Coordinates of C-alpha atoms and ligand atoms in Angstrom, one line a residue:
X786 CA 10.3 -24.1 10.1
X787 CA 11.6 -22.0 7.5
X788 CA 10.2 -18.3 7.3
X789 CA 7.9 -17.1 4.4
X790 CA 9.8 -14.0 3.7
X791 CA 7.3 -10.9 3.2
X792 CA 7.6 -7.7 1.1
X793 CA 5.3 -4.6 2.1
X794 CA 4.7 -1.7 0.1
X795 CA 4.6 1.2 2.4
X796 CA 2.7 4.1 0.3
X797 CA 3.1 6.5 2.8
X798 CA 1.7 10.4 2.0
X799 CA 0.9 9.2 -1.9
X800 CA -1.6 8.1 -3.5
X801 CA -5.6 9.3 -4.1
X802 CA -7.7 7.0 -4.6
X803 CA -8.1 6.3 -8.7
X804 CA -4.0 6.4 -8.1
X805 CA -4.2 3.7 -6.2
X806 CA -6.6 1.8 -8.3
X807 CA -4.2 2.8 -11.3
X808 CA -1.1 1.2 -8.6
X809 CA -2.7 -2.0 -7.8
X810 CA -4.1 -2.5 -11.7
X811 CA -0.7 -2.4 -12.9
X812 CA 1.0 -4.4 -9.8
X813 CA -1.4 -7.4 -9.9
X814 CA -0.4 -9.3 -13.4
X815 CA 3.4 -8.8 -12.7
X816 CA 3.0 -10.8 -9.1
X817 CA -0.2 -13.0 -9.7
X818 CA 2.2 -16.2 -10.2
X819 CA 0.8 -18.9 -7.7
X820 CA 4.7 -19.9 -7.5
X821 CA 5.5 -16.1 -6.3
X822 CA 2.5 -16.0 -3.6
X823 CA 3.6 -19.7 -2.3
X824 CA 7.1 -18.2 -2.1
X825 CA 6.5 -14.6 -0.7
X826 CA 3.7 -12.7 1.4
X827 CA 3.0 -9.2 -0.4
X828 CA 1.2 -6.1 1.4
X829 CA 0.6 -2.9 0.2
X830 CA 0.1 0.0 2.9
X831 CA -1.7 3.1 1.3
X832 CA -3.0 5.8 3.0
X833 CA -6.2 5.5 4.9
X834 CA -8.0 7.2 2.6
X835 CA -7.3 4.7 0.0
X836 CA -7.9 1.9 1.6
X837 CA -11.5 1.3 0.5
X838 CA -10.7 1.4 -2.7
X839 CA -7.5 -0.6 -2.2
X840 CA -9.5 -3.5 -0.9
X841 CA -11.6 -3.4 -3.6
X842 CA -8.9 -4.1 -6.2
X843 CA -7.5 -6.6 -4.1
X844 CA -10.3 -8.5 -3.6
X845 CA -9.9 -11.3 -5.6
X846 CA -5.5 -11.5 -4.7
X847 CA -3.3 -13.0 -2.5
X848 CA -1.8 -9.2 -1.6
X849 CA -2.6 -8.1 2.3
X850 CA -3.9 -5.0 3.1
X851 CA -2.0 -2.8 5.6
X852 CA -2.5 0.9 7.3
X853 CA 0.6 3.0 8.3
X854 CA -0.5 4.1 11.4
X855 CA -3.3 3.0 14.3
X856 CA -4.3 4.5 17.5
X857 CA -4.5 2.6 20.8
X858 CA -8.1 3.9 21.6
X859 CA -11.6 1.9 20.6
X860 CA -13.7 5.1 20.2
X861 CA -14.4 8.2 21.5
X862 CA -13.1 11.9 21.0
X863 CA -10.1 11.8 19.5
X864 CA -9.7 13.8 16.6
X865 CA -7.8 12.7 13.7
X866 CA -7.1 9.3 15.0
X867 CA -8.1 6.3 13.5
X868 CA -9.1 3.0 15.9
X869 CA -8.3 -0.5 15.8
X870 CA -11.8 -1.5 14.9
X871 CA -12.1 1.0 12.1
X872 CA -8.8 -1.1 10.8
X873 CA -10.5 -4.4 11.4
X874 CA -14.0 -2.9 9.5
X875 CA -11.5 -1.8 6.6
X876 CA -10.2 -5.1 5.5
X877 CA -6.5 -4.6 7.3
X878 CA -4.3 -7.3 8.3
X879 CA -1.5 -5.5 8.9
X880 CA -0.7 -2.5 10.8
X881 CA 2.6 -0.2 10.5
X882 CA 4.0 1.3 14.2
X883 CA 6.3 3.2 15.5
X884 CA 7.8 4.1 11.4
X885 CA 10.4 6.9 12.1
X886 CA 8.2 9.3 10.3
X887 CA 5.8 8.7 13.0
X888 CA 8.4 8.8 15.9
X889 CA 9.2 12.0 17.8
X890 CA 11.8 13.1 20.2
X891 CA 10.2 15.9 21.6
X892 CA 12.7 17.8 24.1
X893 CA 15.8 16.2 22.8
X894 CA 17.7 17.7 20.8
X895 CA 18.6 15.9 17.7
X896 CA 22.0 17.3 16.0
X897 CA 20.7 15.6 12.5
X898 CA 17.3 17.3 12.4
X899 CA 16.1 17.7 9.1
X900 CA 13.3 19.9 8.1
X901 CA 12.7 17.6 5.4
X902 CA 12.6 14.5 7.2
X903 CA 9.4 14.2 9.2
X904 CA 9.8 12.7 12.5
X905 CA 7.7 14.8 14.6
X906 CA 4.0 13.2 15.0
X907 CA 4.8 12.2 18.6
X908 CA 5.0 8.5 18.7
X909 CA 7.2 7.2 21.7
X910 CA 8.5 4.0 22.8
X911 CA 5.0 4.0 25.3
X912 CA 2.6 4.7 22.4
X913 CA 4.3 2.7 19.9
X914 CA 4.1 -0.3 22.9
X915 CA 0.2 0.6 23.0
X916 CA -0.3 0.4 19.6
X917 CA 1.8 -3.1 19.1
X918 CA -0.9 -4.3 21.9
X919 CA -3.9 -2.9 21.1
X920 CA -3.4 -4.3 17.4
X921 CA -3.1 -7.8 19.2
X922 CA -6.5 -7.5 20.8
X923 CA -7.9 -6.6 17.6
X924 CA -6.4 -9.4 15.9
X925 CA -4.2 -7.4 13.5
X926 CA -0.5 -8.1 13.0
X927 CA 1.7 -5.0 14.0
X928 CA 4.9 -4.3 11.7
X929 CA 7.0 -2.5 14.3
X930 CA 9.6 -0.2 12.9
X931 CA 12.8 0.6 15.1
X932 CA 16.2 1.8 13.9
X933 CA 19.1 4.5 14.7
X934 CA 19.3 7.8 13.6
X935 CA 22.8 8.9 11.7
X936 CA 23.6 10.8 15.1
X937 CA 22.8 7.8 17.4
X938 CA 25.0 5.4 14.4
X939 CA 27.7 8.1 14.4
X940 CA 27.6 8.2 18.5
X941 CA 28.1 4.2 18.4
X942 CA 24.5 3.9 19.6
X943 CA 23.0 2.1 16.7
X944 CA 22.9 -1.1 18.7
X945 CA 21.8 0.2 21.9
X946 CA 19.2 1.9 20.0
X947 CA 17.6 -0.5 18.2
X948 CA 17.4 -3.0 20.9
X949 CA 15.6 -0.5 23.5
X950 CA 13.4 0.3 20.9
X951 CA 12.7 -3.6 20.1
X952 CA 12.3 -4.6 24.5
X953 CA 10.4 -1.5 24.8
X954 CA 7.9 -2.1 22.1
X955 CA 7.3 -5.6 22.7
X956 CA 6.7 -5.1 26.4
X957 CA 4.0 -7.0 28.1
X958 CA 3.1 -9.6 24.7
X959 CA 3.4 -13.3 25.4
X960 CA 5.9 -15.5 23.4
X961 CA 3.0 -16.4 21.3
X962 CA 2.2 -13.0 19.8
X963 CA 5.9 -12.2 19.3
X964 CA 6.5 -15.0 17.0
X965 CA 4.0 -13.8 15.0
X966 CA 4.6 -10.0 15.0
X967 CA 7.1 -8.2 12.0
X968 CA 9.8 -6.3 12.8
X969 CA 11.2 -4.0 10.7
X970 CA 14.5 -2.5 10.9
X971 CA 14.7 1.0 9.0
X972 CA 17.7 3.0 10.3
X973 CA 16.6 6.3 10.2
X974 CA 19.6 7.6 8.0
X975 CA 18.9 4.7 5.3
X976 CA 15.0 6.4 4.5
X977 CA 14.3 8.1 1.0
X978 CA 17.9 8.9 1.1
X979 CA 18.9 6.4 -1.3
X980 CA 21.6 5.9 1.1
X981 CA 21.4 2.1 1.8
X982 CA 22.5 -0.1 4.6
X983 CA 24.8 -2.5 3.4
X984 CA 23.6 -5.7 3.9
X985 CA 26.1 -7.6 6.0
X986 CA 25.3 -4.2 8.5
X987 CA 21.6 -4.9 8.2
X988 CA 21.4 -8.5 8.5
X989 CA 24.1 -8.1 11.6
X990 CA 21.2 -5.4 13.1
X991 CA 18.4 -7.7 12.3
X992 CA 19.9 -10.5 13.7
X993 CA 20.9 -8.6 16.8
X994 CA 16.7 -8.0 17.1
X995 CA 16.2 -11.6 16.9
X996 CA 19.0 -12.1 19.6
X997 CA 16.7 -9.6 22.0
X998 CA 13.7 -11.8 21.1
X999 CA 15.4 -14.8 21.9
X1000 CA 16.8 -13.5 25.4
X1001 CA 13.4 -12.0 26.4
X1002 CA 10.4 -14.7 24.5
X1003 CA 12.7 -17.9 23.5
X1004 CA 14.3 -19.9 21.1
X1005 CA 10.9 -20.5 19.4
X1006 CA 9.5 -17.0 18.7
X1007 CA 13.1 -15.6 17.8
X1008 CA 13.2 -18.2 15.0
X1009 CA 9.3 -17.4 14.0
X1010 CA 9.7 -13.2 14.2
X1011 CA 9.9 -11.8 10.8
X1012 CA 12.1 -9.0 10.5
X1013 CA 11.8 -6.7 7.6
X1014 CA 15.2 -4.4 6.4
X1015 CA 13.7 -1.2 5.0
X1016 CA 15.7 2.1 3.7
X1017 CA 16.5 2.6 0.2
X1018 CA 15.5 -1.1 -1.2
X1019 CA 15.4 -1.0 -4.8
X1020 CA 15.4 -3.9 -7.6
X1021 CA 19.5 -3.4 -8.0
X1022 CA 20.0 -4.2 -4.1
X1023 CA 17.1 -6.4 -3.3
X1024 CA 18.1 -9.5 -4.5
X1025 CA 21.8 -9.3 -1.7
X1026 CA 19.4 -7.7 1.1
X1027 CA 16.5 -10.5 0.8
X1028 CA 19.4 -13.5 0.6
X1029 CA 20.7 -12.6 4.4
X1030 CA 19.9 -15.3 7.1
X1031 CA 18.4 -12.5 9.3
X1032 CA 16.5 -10.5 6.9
X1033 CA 13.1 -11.8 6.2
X1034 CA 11.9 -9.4 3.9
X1035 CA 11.6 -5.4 3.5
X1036 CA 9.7 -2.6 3.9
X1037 CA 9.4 -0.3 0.6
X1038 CA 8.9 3.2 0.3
X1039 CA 9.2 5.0 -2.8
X1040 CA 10.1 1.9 -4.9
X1041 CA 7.0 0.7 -3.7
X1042 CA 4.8 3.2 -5.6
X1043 CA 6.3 1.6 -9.3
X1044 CA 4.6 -1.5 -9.8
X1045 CA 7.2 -2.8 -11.9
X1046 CA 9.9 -2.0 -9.4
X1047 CA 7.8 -3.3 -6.5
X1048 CA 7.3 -6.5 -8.5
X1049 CA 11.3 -6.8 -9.1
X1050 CA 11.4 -6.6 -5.7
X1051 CA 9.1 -8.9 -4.8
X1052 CA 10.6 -11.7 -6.8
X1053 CA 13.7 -11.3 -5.6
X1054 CA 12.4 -13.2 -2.6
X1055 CA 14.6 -15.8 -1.8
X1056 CA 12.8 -19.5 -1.7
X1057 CA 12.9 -20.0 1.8
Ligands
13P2263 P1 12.3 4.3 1.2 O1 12.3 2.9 0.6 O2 11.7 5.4 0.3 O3 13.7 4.6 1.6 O4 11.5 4.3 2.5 C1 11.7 3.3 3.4 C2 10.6 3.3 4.4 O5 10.5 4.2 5.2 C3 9.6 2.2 4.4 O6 8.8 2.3 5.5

């Protein structure tokens, strides 16, 4: 069975909520062609604040609703965090885990630490496995990021990298919830850099994560797993990206915050 190929929008830090109204009012009549949303899955992460109103706008669209971030508690005092249940009682469908921004190495020294590159909010292999669960028990589809940093690329690491990140992260789900799950593969050095993986090199990484689903869930949930390419996808290299075997659809930062760029790349969506 052939894979729907699916774009998200992942706002990230941006957006109050008239800007997000103002986003999604512009984004709707460039992607509202029932041959696009037969072709494509679209979802739009903005922040939680925004998500009210997101849902609003959406209401009445074929575009999924996705948060950036969850935590792997019900309730209770935790300050700051935001539950699965809260997600489920805001309209999500989606959840983003383990994005790099998200991911810390606290202790090791990273030689390519950059001020300006966020990845210190303390997400490790164990909470980003908690979170890919606890999403499952709440009926919400994780997107689970993994990818190498320029050091770990540079050290010939990227593929040991990426598939620790992937066994680790999908420990203790059944076949069933794998196949269903997104991956996404964002190499770290790739991220609002506009430095972009070439695509041969990201559909080789891609396909290397379906590999690792293969060898640990089976033939059937490596060829249901959708696995996103994000870093630096933009209308001029969408259309080559979305065309590889492996690479199912992508994960959009800032592209995704100009409707008529996140609509070019949208439709670049192969017809799969
Ligand atoms: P950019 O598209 O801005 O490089 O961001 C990619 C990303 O991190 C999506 O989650």
């Amino acid at each position: 069975m052939p894979r729907k190929p699916i774009i998200a929008g992942n706002w990230k830090m941006n957006c109050t909520q008239p800007e997000a109204i103002q986003l999604i009012r512009e984004l709707l009549p460039l992607v509202s062609s029932d041959d696009l949303s037969d072709r494509v899955e679209m979802v739009v992460a903005p922040p939680f604040t925004a998500l009210a109103a997101a849902r609003q706008e959406l209401a009445a669209s074929t575009i999924s609703l996705a948060a950036q971030d969850v935590f792997w508690k019900q309730s209770g005092a935790y300050t700051g965090q935001i539950s699965p249940a809260m997600l489920v009682d805001a309209g999500v469908r989606y959840c983003i885990v383990g994005h790099s921004e998200s991911r810390g190495r606290f202790g090791v020294p990273e030689p390519d630490f950059d001020e300006t590159v966020l990845r210190h909010f303390g997400d490790s292999d164990e909470t980003v496995r908690r979170k890919v669960s606890v999403l499952f028990q709440f009926g919400l589809t994780p997107i689970c990021c993994v990818g190498e940093t320029l050091a770990e690329r540079k050290a010939g690491r990227t593929d040991a990298t990426v598939i620790g990140q992937t066994e680790r992260a999908l420990q203790g789900l059944t076949a069933e919830q794998v196949a269903t799950l997104v991956m996404a593969y964002e190499p770290v050095w790739a991220i609002g850099t506009g430095e972009v993986c070439d695509a041969p090199e990201a559909d080789r990484v891609c396909g290397l994560i379906r590999a690792t689903v293969e060898r640990l869930y089976g033939r059937t949930a490596a060829e249901r797993v959708r696995i996103q390419y994000g870093g630096s996808v933009k209308p001029s290299n969408a259309v080559e990206l979305l065309a590889k075997e492996n690479i199912d659809g992508a994960l959009v930062g800032g592209a995704s915050l100009k409707a008529t760029d996140f609509a070019q790349i949208i439709s670049a969506a192969p017809h799969r």
